[in-house]
Amino acid sequence: MRETATKKGSLEGFSREEVLNMLRRMLFYRRFEEKAEEGYAIGKIGGFCHLHIGQEAAAEGCIGPLREDDYVVSAYREHTQALAKGMDARHVMAELYGRSAGSSAGKGGSMHIFGTEQAFMGGHGIVGAQVPLATGMGWAIKYRGEDRVAMCFMGDAAVNQGAFHESLNMAAVWELPVIYVVENNEYGMGTAFHRVSATRVEDRSVAYGIPSSAVNGQDVLEVWRHFQELVGQVREGGGPRFVEVRTYRFRGHSMSDPVSGTYRSKDEVTERTERDDPITLLRDRLFEAELLTQEELNSLDQEVRAEVQEAVDFADSAPFPDPSELYTHVYSCINEHGRLFFDGRDR
Amino acid sequence: MAEITYRDALNQALAEEMERDDSVFLMGEEVAEYDGAYKVSKGLLDRFGELRVVDSPISELGFAGLGVGAAMVGLRPIIEFMTFNFSLLALDQVINSAAKMLYMTGGQINIPMVFRGPSGAALQLAAQHSQAAETWYVHAPGIKVVTPATPADAKGLMKAAIRDDDPVAVMEGELLYNVRGEVPEGDHVIPLGLADVKREGGDVSIITHGKTVHLALQAAKRLEKEGIEAEVLDLRSLRPLDVDAILATVRKTNRAVYLEEGWPYVGVGAQVAATIQEEAFDDLDAPVLRVTQADVPMPYAKNLEQLAKPNAERVIAACKRVLYRT
């Protein structure tokens, strides 16, 4: 039942340009999240803000092989997945800033990034709740006889939710074109996966007969190759797939949580961030293959930083939503008869 | 006009709307091969095929969420709950996904779907199978709720609900499926948000919704023998709520009783009473009273169940109290 990725670690099969693009985009995700971190620290961004730092290869390697019209659905650690799917960084940053120019007009925030034009379908805040939604998109693809794929991201903690199991069962019964991707960063907030889970992540789809596989989520090339193959299988009618992407969360659960503490040691975090940084790993490989120089990397980083700064400037100068926006987008159809709001608004 | 059952009226509505729009499909437990637990979907599998009439596993949270996901990309799912009791398992998807989606996407994604099934008590089904679900749903902005009491309303409101671009819960009544009534021929659609005066009267208003409309009519008939003319206002739609009709009947009779199957605390009657005192205080000659289920889980024993449910005697007593008659 299990399929494993082959050709681990090598650059084989990719052109220099392709690999440099991956590096550039992962660098872009990193700098974007660092700016989000900064924005949170200075009070420009509020609420919960979950950073993807350390997990960039999962966004790039999983989403990269998708087509523009394939659906991506995610949880609340989704900024970089939205960017990977093609959303404009300015609109995503403006959403984090709670501004009217944000992708959800400032009404969603960090946990609810949506871009229907890019088929990025959120941005969902309840652990595991996005899994039935993605399954429904898979259903719609089958219903319409399309050859799209729906990709559903979740954290490791989501595999203990009922919604997850109910969804995998239905996807298997109806052979839906959905790829379920578990980004296993080892912790559900501050609880290590193994402490509250009877079986491993990669075993969780076996009961439903859905082929399962696991990849090193810090190696973007391995992730990309593996997903390229899976996307092809699913697009050709192979039914659902389940993948554990093994990664590590470099920051706290959200900006309001500590990076280390009672649940994981500072030493662990230091060791893992030094050893498993997906950007450093790819950089070193390019250095070794003499496909990239330090100067080239520096200029790439400068470009990326400028682009992210432009997104920040755009967000910071965008107006807050007009007070009249409070009551818009509650219903798409205001019925001719009867009252829909009960706070005294339409009296 | 043909006289048909409430069940057949719903069946016609589903079939006509599925015929009209290819993006409408029906999913739920027992809806296809079994023809529906209450036979509402009888014959639809043969007519529309297994992609449009779909037997789900017993996974309320899962298939409700699947429906929301399909609606996010433009299909128009009808998700049947065998009863709304089981929909409590699905409330996360109903409230957190369906009701809030349009808002948290900044208007990008509407959810054109229907959640339907029977709500409220039947006979001796005990605590977990006997509860009115209206309050759970109507509480959340972003969702609409209708509660048809007659075959004509069932057909007309179901068709309007399927055509609405927002999530609509259509709460039917398990004991109503065999009720017969006249249903207009043709494309019979009743707009959401319109209440209906089921009986005219000038002395007291009994305002209600869903199955208890029939109880209100029984009570009104008995009151008539005592010289009291009760008006029965059937809200039909709880959100949007026809506040104009509520205020009109209160202005006419100056006395109101709210009758509902559900529990009193934060019930529909509580909302209606609040609305009346806010907007028609000077028209009232007595406080608004409520007749509800007893504030207990539904008991099994026949005699206790009868005590727990609203009945005509309690409605009559409440009407007399607001009329200061004993």
XYZ file of C-alpha atoms in Angstrom, chain A:
347
model
C 0.000 0.000 0.000
C 2.810 2.381 0.755
C 4.666 4.217 -1.986
C 8.012 5.799 -1.264
C 9.708 8.582 -3.135
C 12.770 7.713 -5.122
C 15.824 9.713 -6.212
C 16.094 11.354 -2.839
C 18.233 14.438 -2.486
C 19.622 14.858 -5.949
C 19.036 17.727 -8.326
C 18.331 15.187 -11.011
C 15.370 15.979 -13.189
C 15.348 19.724 -12.529
C 16.983 22.507 -14.479
C 19.091 25.113 -12.710
C 16.408 27.669 -13.400
C 13.696 25.515 -11.845
C 15.701 24.923 -8.705
C 16.675 28.574 -8.401
C 13.005 29.497 -8.695
C 12.171 27.137 -5.846
C 14.903 28.680 -3.742
C 13.739 32.168 -4.570
C 10.141 31.396 -3.694
C 11.023 29.677 -0.427
C 13.155 32.670 0.463
C 10.190 34.846 -0.377
C 7.918 32.833 1.959
C 10.520 33.095 4.727
C 10.910 36.851 4.371
C 7.150 37.273 4.181
C 6.651 35.396 7.444
C 9.474 37.329 9.103
C 7.678 40.538 8.174
C 4.448 39.124 9.554
C 6.332 38.347 12.762
C 7.596 41.922 12.854
C 4.143 43.317 12.088
C 2.725 41.321 14.973
C 5.472 42.490 17.327
C 4.752 46.157 16.603
C 0.991 45.713 16.877
C 0.096 46.071 13.216
C -1.155 42.483 13.097
C -3.433 41.168 15.836
C -5.263 38.044 16.862
C -3.672 34.697 16.199
C -0.865 34.546 13.692
C 0.614 31.121 12.901
C 3.893 31.203 11.006
C 5.074 28.625 8.503
C 8.767 29.296 9.060
C 10.726 26.053 8.660
C 7.959 24.408 6.632
C 8.408 26.340 3.377
C 9.371 23.276 1.351
C 5.931 21.833 2.049
C 4.218 24.828 0.479
C 6.567 24.953 -2.488
C 7.018 21.257 -3.184
C 3.387 20.230 -2.746
C 1.721 23.123 -4.551
C 4.359 23.621 -7.237
C 3.299 20.580 -9.295
C -0.372 21.628 -9.255
C -2.239 23.303 -12.082
C -3.656 26.788 -11.645
C -7.205 25.498 -11.493
C -6.504 22.790 -8.924
C -8.000 23.562 -5.522
C -5.902 24.043 -2.419
C -7.565 24.028 0.991
C -5.668 24.540 4.204
C -5.903 25.253 7.916
C -4.715 28.387 9.700
C -0.958 28.121 9.086
C -1.577 28.996 5.477
C 0.054 32.283 4.478
C 2.795 30.742 2.420
C 0.511 28.164 0.826
C -1.651 31.049 -0.380
C 1.455 32.673 -1.868
C 2.552 29.385 -3.408
C -0.839 29.079 -5.078
C -0.284 32.429 -6.712
C -1.972 34.935 -4.441
C -0.593 38.448 -4.457
C 1.611 39.015 -1.390
C 0.258 42.559 -1.086
C -3.280 41.302 -0.636
C -2.251 38.594 1.812
C -0.206 41.050 3.911
C -3.045 43.581 3.805
C -5.359 40.857 5.121
C -2.970 40.224 8.020
C -3.035 43.979 8.650
C -6.844 43.914 8.662
C -7.183 46.387 5.818
C -9.844 46.772 3.155
C -7.355 45.860 0.432
C -6.841 42.482 2.068
C -7.808 39.329 0.231
C -10.863 38.920 2.483
C -11.447 42.685 2.693
C -9.951 42.638 6.180
C -12.680 40.417 7.581
C -10.775 37.158 7.733
C -7.292 37.873 9.024
C -4.354 35.513 9.299
C -6.454 32.364 9.650
C -8.847 33.057 6.772
C -6.876 33.769 3.628
C -8.911 32.995 0.510
C -8.250 33.639 -3.162
C -10.917 32.153 -5.381
C -9.195 33.406 -8.548
C -6.174 31.320 -7.626
C -8.383 28.440 -6.395
C -6.930 28.926 -2.930
C -9.934 27.957 -0.822
C -8.800 28.986 2.680
C -7.789 29.487 5.466
C -9.880 27.467 8.047
C -9.590 27.896 11.784
C -11.092 24.773 13.310
C -8.626 21.874 13.377
C -9.665 19.308 10.772
C -12.737 21.191 9.563
C -11.129 21.890 6.196
C -10.875 18.167 5.478
C -14.586 17.636 4.668
C -14.536 20.874 2.668
C -11.723 19.637 0.436
C -13.550 16.347 0.114
C -16.578 18.293 -1.104
C -14.444 20.018 -3.724
C -13.251 16.583 -4.789
C -16.895 15.584 -5.005
C -17.666 18.616 -7.176
C -14.774 17.731 -9.509
C -16.157 14.233 -9.915
C -19.727 15.524 -10.262
C -18.720 17.812 -13.122
C -16.402 15.300 -14.733
C -13.393 17.631 -14.519
C -9.751 16.614 -14.337
C -8.843 18.924 -11.510
C -7.277 17.859 -8.227
C -8.105 19.079 -4.717
C -5.222 19.291 -2.279
C -5.998 19.405 1.418
C -3.362 20.526 3.909
C -3.639 19.813 7.598
C -1.376 19.661 10.616
C -0.553 16.417 12.374
C -3.092 17.080 15.138
C -5.954 17.033 12.607
C -5.613 13.284 12.058
C -7.164 12.735 15.483
C -10.354 14.598 14.525
C -13.528 12.776 13.510
C -13.945 15.035 10.492
C -10.682 13.638 9.121
C -11.760 10.013 9.377
C -15.254 10.620 8.022
C -13.761 12.438 5.053
C -11.172 9.818 4.178
C -13.826 7.141 4.247
C -16.051 9.073 1.831
C -13.158 9.990 -0.458
C -12.207 6.322 -0.679
C -15.775 5.076 -1.234
C -16.392 7.576 -4.008
C -12.794 7.598 -5.361
C -12.497 11.358 -5.143
C -9.527 13.245 -6.632
C -8.190 14.566 -3.326
C -4.634 14.553 -2.010
C -4.616 14.741 1.789
C -1.371 16.279 2.970
C -0.397 16.095 6.624
C 2.334 18.540 7.480
C 3.707 16.732 10.475
C 5.653 19.391 12.367
C 5.604 17.100 15.419
C 3.506 19.309 17.675
C -0.185 20.119 17.917
C 0.269 23.474 19.636
C 2.313 22.345 22.670
C 1.527 18.641 22.621
C 3.896 16.253 20.876
C 2.006 14.101 18.381
C 3.167 10.783 19.849
C 1.941 11.688 23.333
C -1.702 11.721 22.248
C -1.725 9.414 19.227
C -1.962 5.651 19.269
C -0.589 5.151 15.758
C 1.721 6.967 13.375
C 0.499 9.633 10.959
C 1.335 7.612 7.878
C -0.778 4.694 9.096
C -3.919 6.767 9.371
C -5.258 6.269 5.851
C -4.605 2.548 5.725
C -7.958 1.679 7.311
C -9.671 3.359 4.362
C -7.526 1.755 1.682
C -6.043 5.075 0.605
C -2.425 4.735 -0.563
C -0.126 6.366 1.970
C 3.388 7.712 1.653
C 5.814 9.865 3.592
C 8.404 12.359 2.425
C 11.156 14.405 3.987
C 9.422 17.736 4.085
C 12.637 19.708 4.455
C 13.868 18.608 1.042
C 11.905 20.600 -1.480
C 13.138 18.551 -4.436
C 12.034 15.295 -2.853
C 8.677 16.804 -2.004
C 8.225 18.216 -5.502
C 9.108 14.966 -7.255
C 6.830 12.982 -5.034
C 3.875 15.295 -5.500
C 4.389 15.552 -9.226
C 3.900 11.816 -9.391
C 0.901 11.798 -7.041
C -0.853 14.676 -8.787
C -0.555 12.792 -12.043
C -1.995 9.617 -10.536
C -4.920 11.439 -8.976
C -5.624 13.495 -12.085
C -5.792 10.342 -14.139
C -8.537 8.950 -11.914
C -6.433 7.038 -9.415
C -8.561 8.148 -6.455
C -7.389 9.813 -3.257
C -3.860 9.808 -1.854
C -2.522 10.443 1.611
C 0.905 11.886 2.310
C 2.808 12.646 5.469
C 5.209 15.501 4.908
C 7.718 15.344 7.761
C 8.729 18.788 8.832
C 9.427 20.913 11.886
C 7.920 24.087 13.245
C 10.688 26.609 13.870
C 8.483 29.049 15.790
C 5.834 28.765 18.500
C 2.372 27.481 17.649
C 1.250 31.058 17.082
C 2.863 34.419 17.665
C 1.432 34.471 21.171
C 3.047 31.143 22.111
C 6.648 30.456 23.164
C 9.045 28.837 20.695
C 10.227 26.436 23.382
C 9.380 25.818 27.009
C 7.720 23.045 28.931
C 6.854 21.047 25.811
C 10.136 21.183 23.887
C 13.611 22.298 24.842
C 15.529 25.226 23.490
C 18.307 22.800 22.540
C 15.911 20.735 20.458
C 14.724 23.783 18.555
C 18.279 25.025 17.992
C 19.458 21.652 16.763
C 16.541 21.127 14.431
C 16.492 24.624 12.954
C 20.210 24.395 12.237
C 20.017 20.901 10.798
C 16.687 20.968 8.961
C 16.275 24.401 7.425
C 14.790 23.713 3.967
C 16.257 26.887 2.509
C 19.772 26.267 3.819
C 19.624 22.666 2.652
C 18.753 23.673 -0.905
C 21.262 26.521 -0.871
C 24.093 24.228 0.180
C 23.227 21.743 -2.488
C 23.341 24.476 -5.109
C 26.658 25.697 -3.746
C 28.065 22.183 -3.893
C 26.895 21.725 -7.464
C 28.372 25.134 -8.240
C 25.062 26.351 -9.573
C 24.881 29.319 -7.220
C 27.372 31.756 -5.713
C 27.090 33.682 -2.459
C 26.841 36.915 -4.458
C 23.981 35.556 -6.533
C 22.212 34.434 -3.388
C 22.686 37.852 -1.803
C 21.150 39.599 -4.763
C 18.280 37.107 -4.842
C 17.637 37.840 -1.186
C 17.733 41.580 -1.821
C 15.131 41.234 -4.548
C 12.901 39.121 -2.362
C 13.211 41.466 0.596
C 12.280 44.417 -1.617
C 9.234 42.582 -2.880
C 8.106 41.717 0.630
C 8.728 45.286 1.765
C 6.501 46.454 -1.054
C 3.757 44.183 0.271
C 4.228 45.595 3.767
C 4.132 49.182 2.483
C 1.014 48.404 0.488
C -0.662 46.837 3.528
C 0.355 49.599 5.891
C -0.903 52.359 3.621
C -4.201 50.645 2.789
C -7.253 52.024 4.592
C -9.088 50.134 7.302
C -12.437 48.729 6.178
C -15.194 51.325 6.093
C -17.547 50.974 9.084
C -20.342 50.242 6.610
C -18.548 46.973 5.798
C -19.586 45.553 9.173
C -22.888 44.395 7.724
C -21.841 43.389 4.228
C -21.100 39.775 3.249
C -23.274 38.219 5.929
C -25.819 37.087 3.347
C -25.275 37.096 -0.384
C -28.996 37.433 -0.954
C -30.953 39.918 1.152
C -34.472 38.594 0.785
C -37.183 41.004 -0.218
C -39.270 40.140 2.812
C -38.470 39.787 6.479
C -35.672 40.814 8.793
C -32.250 39.200 8.738
C -30.428 41.189 11.430
C -31.638 41.460 15.023
C -29.283 43.954 16.632
C -31.507 46.925 15.855
C -29.688 47.636 12.621
C -32.583 47.501 10.206
C -35.211 49.114 12.363
